[in-house]
Every structure is written in C-alpha cells, then in structure tokens.
Amino acid sequence: MADNKNGREAQARNEERRQRERAIAEDLARADEPEPPVDSTELASFETGLETLEFPAAAATVVDAVGDHEIESAEGTHTVADLVPDAAVESFDSPAEVRIRVQRPTVAGAMKRIVEAVDKYQGASFGASQRDGYERTFRALQAIDADDEDEGIRTVADWIIERVHENETLPKSRDVRRRASEFCRSNGYSVRSDDWLGV
C-alpha cells in the first residue's frame, strides 16, 4: 500500500475492521452460554455468497445477495431472510458480523422483528450498545435450560415491539433486562443477582 494519505487511511480502516472482528470473536469465546445452534461448517457456502459484497453493507443488501440461502440448525431450517432484517437502519461491518448474527436463529429472528419495527419509525433508533444489550438479554433467555420453546425471547421481543409502536422509541437496555427477569421469575426460572438478568 502506498505511503500517502490514502494508503494510511486505508490501513487505519483495515486495522479498525480487524479489531472489531477480534472483539466479536473474543466476546463469543468468553460468553457463558451454550454453543450456537448453527455449526460453523454449515455456514461455508453462505459465506461464499457474502464475498461478492462490499462491506460495510446494509442489511437489505445482505438479504438481496444471500436471503434465499437456507441454514440448518438444531432449531430447524431458516433462510437468511428469516434472520437478517430487510431494513435501512441495520448494517454489517464485515462478513464475520453477518455469520455471528445468523448462528443463533432464535435470537436473530427476534432482533430482525425489532429492527424492522424500529425501521418504520423515524423517532426510534438503535445505538450499538443498546443493540448489544438486547441481544445479550435474548442469549441469556435462550440459555435457560427449562425454556425449551424460547417463550421468553418471544415474550420480551413482543414487549419491545409494543413499546416501539406505542412510544415510537425503544425501551432502554436495562428495562429490557428487567422485563426478561420478570418473565423468568414469574415462570419459575431462577435468576441470580450476579447474572445478566439479575437486575
């Protein structure tokens, strides 16, 4: 790469992208949750379809490119379009980010519904930390062994979408955690005070 302003800017962008990918990989490695229900080998052909895209890419662009691709998981068969929102407010910085999103279909499906609801309202918008907080709450609900049908994820996602429709804004991440905690306790699932849901 040339040692000029454009070359240095390109190097900086590449380094930022690599740092984000490393951070995502480290988050997954540290997570105290079950392995994703989609095997990484299942995603090989799906990732090949992403190679034609230029990143960062809008979620709608990803859906256009690989939306029909089917992904087998322990939870059943899903298309990428079932898991990635067809919305202008969502984008991905790298193919790794798309792969991580679709590895947990139940969580991805809930987030898709929320993002598409947000996309309908100009006043509602997602910050990165808020989105991460929602997703972490859904992963915590999914990790509850007794919750086989992922009823908690559906219940909390429905609650968030109701708030968006009523107020045209998203509830705070802490409020979502509190709603998830209420669901757990009212259905007999124990939540320790030092857990993510222990608010």
PDB file of C-alpha atoms in Angstrom:
ATOM      1  CA  MET A   1       0.000   0.000   0.000  1.00  0.00           C
ATOM      2  CA  ALA A   2       1.342   3.412  -0.910  1.00  0.00           C
ATOM      3  CA  ASP A   3       2.756   5.548   1.889  1.00  0.00           C
ATOM      4  CA  ASN A   4       0.494   8.517   1.298  1.00  0.00           C
ATOM      5  CA  LYS A   5      -2.662   9.896   2.884  1.00  0.00           C
ATOM      6  CA  ASN A   6      -4.998   7.469   1.068  1.00  0.00           C
ATOM      7  CA  GLY A   7      -2.779   4.499   1.882  1.00  0.00           C
ATOM      8  CA  ARG A   8      -2.573   5.412   5.570  1.00  0.00           C
ATOM      9  CA  GLU A   9      -6.352   5.906   5.750  1.00  0.00           C
ATOM     10  CA  ALA A  10      -6.918   2.510   4.123  1.00  0.00           C
ATOM     11  CA  GLN A  11      -4.538   0.886   6.608  1.00  0.00           C
ATOM     12  CA  ALA A  12      -6.368   2.545   9.506  1.00  0.00           C
ATOM     13  CA  ARG A  13      -9.745   1.325   8.201  1.00  0.00           C
ATOM     14  CA  ASN A  14      -8.399  -2.215   7.780  1.00  0.00           C
ATOM     15  CA  GLU A  15      -6.987  -2.200  11.308  1.00  0.00           C
ATOM     16  CA  GLU A  16     -10.309  -0.963  12.750  1.00  0.00           C
ATOM     17  CA  ARG A  17     -12.152  -3.733  10.890  1.00  0.00           C
ATOM     18  CA  ARG A  18      -9.689  -6.362  12.200  1.00  0.00           C
ATOM     19  CA  GLN A  19     -10.103  -5.029  15.741  1.00  0.00           C
ATOM     20  CA  ARG A  20     -13.903  -5.266  15.500  1.00  0.00           C
ATOM     21  CA  GLU A  21     -13.671  -8.836  14.203  1.00  0.00           C
ATOM     22  CA  ARG A  22     -11.258  -9.768  17.023  1.00  0.00           C
ATOM     23  CA  ALA A  23     -13.593  -8.181  19.593  1.00  0.00           C
ATOM     24  CA  ILE A  24     -16.550 -10.148  18.253  1.00  0.00           C
ATOM     25  CA  ALA A  25     -14.544 -13.395  18.316  1.00  0.00           C
ATOM     26  CA  GLU A  26     -13.362 -12.707  21.880  1.00  0.00           C
ATOM     27  CA  ASP A  27     -16.903 -11.941  23.045  1.00  0.00           C
ATOM     28  CA  LEU A  28     -18.075 -15.277  21.686  1.00  0.00           C
ATOM     29  CA  ALA A  29     -15.146 -17.131  23.254  1.00  0.00           C
ATOM     30  CA  ARG A  30     -15.846 -15.591  26.678  1.00  0.00           C
ATOM     31  CA  ALA A  31     -19.601 -15.968  26.588  1.00  0.00           C
ATOM     32  CA  ASP A  32     -21.026 -18.191  29.323  1.00  0.00           C
ATOM     33  CA  GLU A  33     -23.711 -19.565  27.055  1.00  0.00           C
ATOM     34  CA  PRO A  34     -24.256 -22.704  25.012  1.00  0.00           C
ATOM     35  CA  GLU A  35     -22.579 -23.090  21.656  1.00  0.00           C
ATOM     36  CA  PRO A  36     -24.510 -21.520  18.766  1.00  0.00           C
ATOM     37  CA  PRO A  37     -27.045 -23.959  17.302  1.00  0.00           C
ATOM     38  CA  VAL A  38     -25.632 -23.493  13.775  1.00  0.00           C
ATOM     39  CA  ASP A  39     -22.408 -25.392  13.089  1.00  0.00           C
ATOM     40  CA  SER A  40     -19.700 -23.211  11.542  1.00  0.00           C
ATOM     41  CA  THR A  41     -19.234 -25.701   8.664  1.00  0.00           C
ATOM     42  CA  GLU A  42     -22.887 -25.133   7.758  1.00  0.00           C
ATOM     43  CA  LEU A  43     -22.036 -21.504   7.015  1.00  0.00           C
ATOM     44  CA  ALA A  44     -19.241 -22.148   4.489  1.00  0.00           C
ATOM     45  CA  SER A  45     -21.352 -21.783   1.313  1.00  0.00           C
ATOM     46  CA  PHE A  46     -23.304 -18.918   2.876  1.00  0.00           C
ATOM     47  CA  GLU A  47     -20.038 -17.023   3.451  1.00  0.00           C
ATOM     48  CA  THR A  48     -19.037 -17.587  -0.178  1.00  0.00           C
ATOM     49  CA  GLY A  49     -22.111 -15.607  -1.225  1.00  0.00           C
ATOM     50  CA  LEU A  50     -21.005 -12.743   1.020  1.00  0.00           C
ATOM     51  CA  GLU A  51     -17.652 -12.444  -0.783  1.00  0.00           C
ATOM     52  CA  THR A  52     -19.328 -10.570  -3.633  1.00  0.00           C
ATOM     53  CA  LEU A  53     -20.484  -7.794  -1.291  1.00  0.00           C
ATOM     54  CA  GLU A  54     -18.563  -4.690  -0.311  1.00  0.00           C
ATOM     55  CA  PHE A  55     -18.520  -4.074   3.452  1.00  0.00           C
ATOM     56  CA  PRO A  56     -19.821  -2.233   5.347  1.00  0.00           C
ATOM     57  CA  ALA A  57     -23.053  -3.481   3.804  1.00  0.00           C
ATOM     58  CA  ALA A  58     -26.668  -2.633   4.597  1.00  0.00           C
ATOM     59  CA  ALA A  59     -28.742  -5.499   5.963  1.00  0.00           C
ATOM     60  CA  ALA A  60     -31.094  -5.133   2.980  1.00  0.00           C
ATOM     61  CA  THR A  61     -28.098  -5.664   0.649  1.00  0.00           C
ATOM     62  CA  VAL A  62     -27.174  -8.860   2.512  1.00  0.00           C
ATOM     63  CA  VAL A  63     -30.771 -10.091   2.202  1.00  0.00           C
ATOM     64  CA  ASP A  64     -30.748  -9.307  -1.546  1.00  0.00           C
ATOM     65  CA  ALA A  65     -27.487 -11.224  -2.032  1.00  0.00           C
ATOM     66  CA  VAL A  66     -28.000 -14.332   0.134  1.00  0.00           C
ATOM     67  CA  GLY A  67     -31.549 -14.072   1.522  1.00  0.00           C
ATOM     68  CA  ASP A  68     -32.705 -17.341  -0.075  1.00  0.00           C
ATOM     69  CA  HIS A  69     -29.789 -19.351   1.334  1.00  0.00           C
ATOM     70  CA  GLU A  70     -31.032 -21.966   3.824  1.00  0.00           C
ATOM     71  CA  ILE A  71     -29.239 -22.596   7.113  1.00  0.00           C
ATOM     72  CA  GLU A  72     -29.753 -25.825   9.042  1.00  0.00           C
ATOM     73  CA  SER A  73     -29.613 -25.601  12.815  1.00  0.00           C
ATOM     74  CA  ALA A  74     -30.674 -27.505  15.906  1.00  0.00           C
ATOM     75  CA  GLU A  75     -33.734 -25.218  15.866  1.00  0.00           C
ATOM     76  CA  GLY A  76     -34.760 -26.115  12.289  1.00  0.00           C
ATOM     77  CA  THR A  77     -34.161 -24.696   8.814  1.00  0.00           C
ATOM     78  CA  HIS A  78     -34.114 -20.934   8.259  1.00  0.00           C
ATOM     79  CA  THR A  79     -33.344 -18.709   5.313  1.00  0.00           C
ATOM     80  CA  VAL A  80     -31.003 -15.774   5.768  1.00  0.00           C
ATOM     81  CA  ALA A  81     -34.016 -13.523   5.050  1.00  0.00           C
ATOM     82  CA  ASP A  82     -35.705 -15.055   8.141  1.00  0.00           C
ATOM     83  CA  LEU A  83     -32.780 -13.930  10.301  1.00  0.00           C
ATOM     84  CA  VAL A  84     -31.479 -10.662   8.836  1.00  0.00           C
ATOM     85  CA  PRO A  85     -33.722  -7.578   8.770  1.00  0.00           C
ATOM     86  CA  ASP A  86     -34.640  -6.091   5.415  1.00  0.00           C
ATOM     87  CA  ALA A  87     -34.209  -2.615   6.871  1.00  0.00           C
ATOM     88  CA  ALA A  88     -32.244   0.545   6.199  1.00  0.00           C
ATOM     89  CA  VAL A  89     -31.305   1.098   9.863  1.00  0.00           C
ATOM     90  CA  GLU A  90     -29.126  -2.033  10.100  1.00  0.00           C
ATOM     91  CA  SER A  91     -25.711  -2.627   8.551  1.00  0.00           C
ATOM     92  CA  PHE A  92     -22.799  -5.038   8.909  1.00  0.00           C
ATOM     93  CA  ASP A  93     -19.131  -4.098   9.002  1.00  0.00           C
ATOM     94  CA  SER A  94     -17.843  -7.496   7.880  1.00  0.00           C
ATOM     95  CA  PRO A  95     -18.893 -10.986   6.732  1.00  0.00           C
ATOM     96  CA  ALA A  96     -17.913 -12.235  10.210  1.00  0.00           C
ATOM     97  CA  GLU A  97     -20.577  -9.995  11.737  1.00  0.00           C
ATOM     98  CA  VAL A  98     -23.251 -11.499   9.461  1.00  0.00           C
ATOM     99  CA  ARG A  99     -22.066 -15.037  10.288  1.00  0.00           C
ATOM    100  CA  ILE A 100     -22.223 -14.386  14.029  1.00  0.00           C
ATOM    101  CA  ARG A 101     -25.728 -12.941  13.663  1.00  0.00           C
ATOM    102  CA  VAL A 102     -27.195 -15.996  11.922  1.00  0.00           C
ATOM    103  CA  GLN A 103     -25.527 -18.564  14.205  1.00  0.00           C
ATOM    104  CA  ARG A 104     -28.289 -18.103  16.790  1.00  0.00           C
ATOM    105  CA  PRO A 105     -31.514 -18.229  14.731  1.00  0.00           C
ATOM    106  CA  THR A 106     -33.972 -17.639  17.585  1.00  0.00           C
ATOM    107  CA  VAL A 107     -32.079 -14.553  18.780  1.00  0.00           C
ATOM    108  CA  ALA A 108     -31.536 -13.347  15.194  1.00  0.00           C
ATOM    109  CA  GLY A 109     -35.240 -13.763  14.387  1.00  0.00           C
ATOM    110  CA  ALA A 110     -36.248 -11.717  17.448  1.00  0.00           C
ATOM    111  CA  MET A 111     -33.744  -8.969  16.610  1.00  0.00           C
ATOM    112  CA  LYS A 112     -34.971  -8.931  12.995  1.00  0.00           C
ATOM    113  CA  ARG A 113     -38.540  -8.274  14.170  1.00  0.00           C
ATOM    114  CA  ILE A 114     -37.375  -5.456  16.459  1.00  0.00           C
ATOM    115  CA  VAL A 115     -35.130  -3.806  13.861  1.00  0.00           C
ATOM    116  CA  GLU A 116     -37.906  -3.904  11.255  1.00  0.00           C
ATOM    117  CA  ALA A 117     -40.316  -2.349  13.776  1.00  0.00           C
ATOM    118  CA  VAL A 118     -37.755   0.376  14.515  1.00  0.00           C
ATOM    119  CA  ASP A 119     -37.258   0.979  10.785  1.00  0.00           C
ATOM    120  CA  LYS A 120     -40.910   2.052  10.481  1.00  0.00           C
ATOM    121  CA  TYR A 121     -40.477   4.955  12.901  1.00  0.00           C
ATOM    122  CA  GLN A 122     -38.225   7.943  12.349  1.00  0.00           C
ATOM    123  CA  GLY A 123     -38.038   8.650  16.095  1.00  0.00           C
ATOM    124  CA  ALA A 124     -36.780   5.186  17.042  1.00  0.00           C
ATOM    125  CA  SER A 125     -33.132   4.377  16.542  1.00  0.00           C
ATOM    126  CA  PHE A 126     -30.643   1.779  17.763  1.00  0.00           C
ATOM    127  CA  GLY A 127     -27.315   2.589  19.332  1.00  0.00           C
ATOM    128  CA  ALA A 128     -24.646  -0.129  19.129  1.00  0.00           C
ATOM    129  CA  SER A 129     -24.515  -0.662  22.894  1.00  0.00           C
ATOM    130  CA  GLN A 130     -28.307  -0.778  23.147  1.00  0.00           C
ATOM    131  CA  ARG A 131     -28.489  -3.375  20.383  1.00  0.00           C
ATOM    132  CA  ASP A 132     -25.757  -5.428  22.083  1.00  0.00           C
ATOM    133  CA  GLY A 133     -27.666  -5.232  25.363  1.00  0.00           C
ATOM    134  CA  TYR A 134     -30.867  -6.517  23.748  1.00  0.00           C
ATOM    135  CA  GLU A 135     -29.019  -9.347  22.064  1.00  0.00           C
ATOM    136  CA  ARG A 136     -27.224 -10.323  25.266  1.00  0.00           C
ATOM    137  CA  THR A 137     -30.580 -10.408  27.072  1.00  0.00           C
ATOM    138  CA  PHE A 138     -32.006 -12.737  24.414  1.00  0.00           C
ATOM    139  CA  ARG A 139     -28.948 -15.001  24.639  1.00  0.00           C
ATOM    140  CA  ALA A 140     -29.384 -15.140  28.421  1.00  0.00           C
ATOM    141  CA  LEU A 141     -33.038 -16.112  27.968  1.00  0.00           C
ATOM    142  CA  GLN A 142     -32.045 -18.778  25.448  1.00  0.00           C
ATOM    143  CA  ALA A 143     -29.542 -20.239  27.924  1.00  0.00           C
ATOM    144  CA  ILE A 144     -32.322 -21.025  30.424  1.00  0.00           C
ATOM    145  CA  ASP A 145     -32.469 -24.804  30.134  1.00  0.00           C
ATOM    146  CA  ALA A 146     -36.130 -25.122  31.082  1.00  0.00           C
ATOM    147  CA  ASP A 147     -37.191 -22.626  28.435  1.00  0.00           C
ATOM    148  CA  ASP A 148     -37.210 -25.147  25.570  1.00  0.00           C
ATOM    149  CA  GLU A 149     -39.609 -23.243  23.367  1.00  0.00           C
ATOM    150  CA  ASP A 150     -37.783 -19.930  23.774  1.00  0.00           C
ATOM    151  CA  GLU A 151     -41.026 -18.424  25.017  1.00  0.00           C
ATOM    152  CA  GLY A 152     -39.059 -15.811  26.965  1.00  0.00           C
ATOM    153  CA  ILE A 153     -37.424 -14.463  23.806  1.00  0.00           C
ATOM    154  CA  ARG A 154     -40.786 -14.158  22.046  1.00  0.00           C
ATOM    155  CA  THR A 155     -42.420 -12.547  25.087  1.00  0.00           C
ATOM    156  CA  VAL A 156     -39.691  -9.934  25.551  1.00  0.00           C
ATOM    157  CA  ALA A 157     -39.446  -9.212  21.798  1.00  0.00           C
ATOM    158  CA  ASP A 158     -43.227  -8.697  21.680  1.00  0.00           C
ATOM    159  CA  TRP A 159     -42.978  -6.336  24.667  1.00  0.00           C
ATOM    160  CA  ILE A 160     -40.222  -4.290  22.979  1.00  0.00           C
ATOM    161  CA  ILE A 161     -42.198  -4.042  19.729  1.00  0.00           C
ATOM    162  CA  GLU A 162     -45.300  -2.905  21.653  1.00  0.00           C
ATOM    163  CA  ARG A 163     -43.217  -0.126  23.267  1.00  0.00           C
ATOM    164  CA  VAL A 164     -41.930   0.931  19.835  1.00  0.00           C
ATOM    165  CA  HIS A 165     -45.483   1.077  18.427  1.00  0.00           C
ATOM    166  CA  GLU A 166     -46.833   2.958  21.445  1.00  0.00           C
ATOM    167  CA  ASN A 167     -43.983   5.423  22.023  1.00  0.00           C
ATOM    168  CA  GLU A 168     -42.032   5.341  18.740  1.00  0.00           C
ATOM    169  CA  THR A 169     -38.892   4.847  20.819  1.00  0.00           C
ATOM    170  CA  LEU A 170     -37.016   1.803  22.050  1.00  0.00           C
ATOM    171  CA  PRO A 171     -37.023   0.864  25.728  1.00  0.00           C
ATOM    172  CA  LYS A 172     -33.666   1.167  27.487  1.00  0.00           C
ATOM    173  CA  SER A 173     -31.496  -1.928  27.655  1.00  0.00           C
ATOM    174  CA  ARG A 174     -31.878  -2.078  31.441  1.00  0.00           C
ATOM    175  CA  ASP A 175     -35.682  -2.031  31.094  1.00  0.00           C
ATOM    176  CA  VAL A 176     -35.460  -4.943  28.652  1.00  0.00           C
ATOM    177  CA  ARG A 177     -33.292  -6.874  31.120  1.00  0.00           C
ATOM    178  CA  ARG A 178     -35.799  -6.103  33.871  1.00  0.00           C
ATOM    179  CA  ARG A 179     -38.699  -7.359  31.699  1.00  0.00           C
ATOM    180  CA  ALA A 180     -36.747 -10.551  30.925  1.00  0.00           C
ATOM    181  CA  SER A 181     -36.007 -11.027  34.628  1.00  0.00           C
ATOM    182  CA  GLU A 182     -39.706 -10.611  35.464  1.00  0.00           C
ATOM    183  CA  PHE A 183     -40.569 -13.231  32.850  1.00  0.00           C
ATOM    184  CA  CYS A 184     -38.055 -15.673  34.339  1.00  0.00           C
ATOM    185  CA  ARG A 185     -39.168 -15.227  37.927  1.00  0.00           C
ATOM    186  CA  SER A 186     -42.886 -15.390  37.091  1.00  0.00           C
ATOM    187  CA  ASN A 187     -42.303 -18.670  35.234  1.00  0.00           C
ATOM    188  CA  GLY A 188     -40.217 -20.300  37.958  1.00  0.00           C
ATOM    189  CA  TYR A 189     -36.766 -19.876  36.389  1.00  0.00           C
ATOM    190  CA  SER A 190     -34.137 -18.869  38.907  1.00  0.00           C
ATOM    191  CA  VAL A 191     -32.128 -15.717  38.237  1.00  0.00           C
ATOM    192  CA  ARG A 192     -29.139 -14.977  40.443  1.00  0.00           C
ATOM    193  CA  SER A 193     -28.411 -11.391  41.349  1.00  0.00           C
ATOM    194  CA  ASP A 194     -24.971 -11.633  39.692  1.00  0.00           C
ATOM    195  CA  ASP A 195     -26.479 -12.861  36.384  1.00  0.00           C
ATOM    196  CA  TRP A 196     -27.010 -10.539  33.397  1.00  0.00           C
ATOM    197  CA  LEU A 197     -30.754 -10.779  34.061  1.00  0.00           C
ATOM    198  CA  GLY A 198     -30.343 -10.207  37.809  1.00  0.00           C
ATOM    199  CA  VAL A 199     -31.494  -6.579  37.825  1.00  0.00           C
TER     200      VAL A 199
END
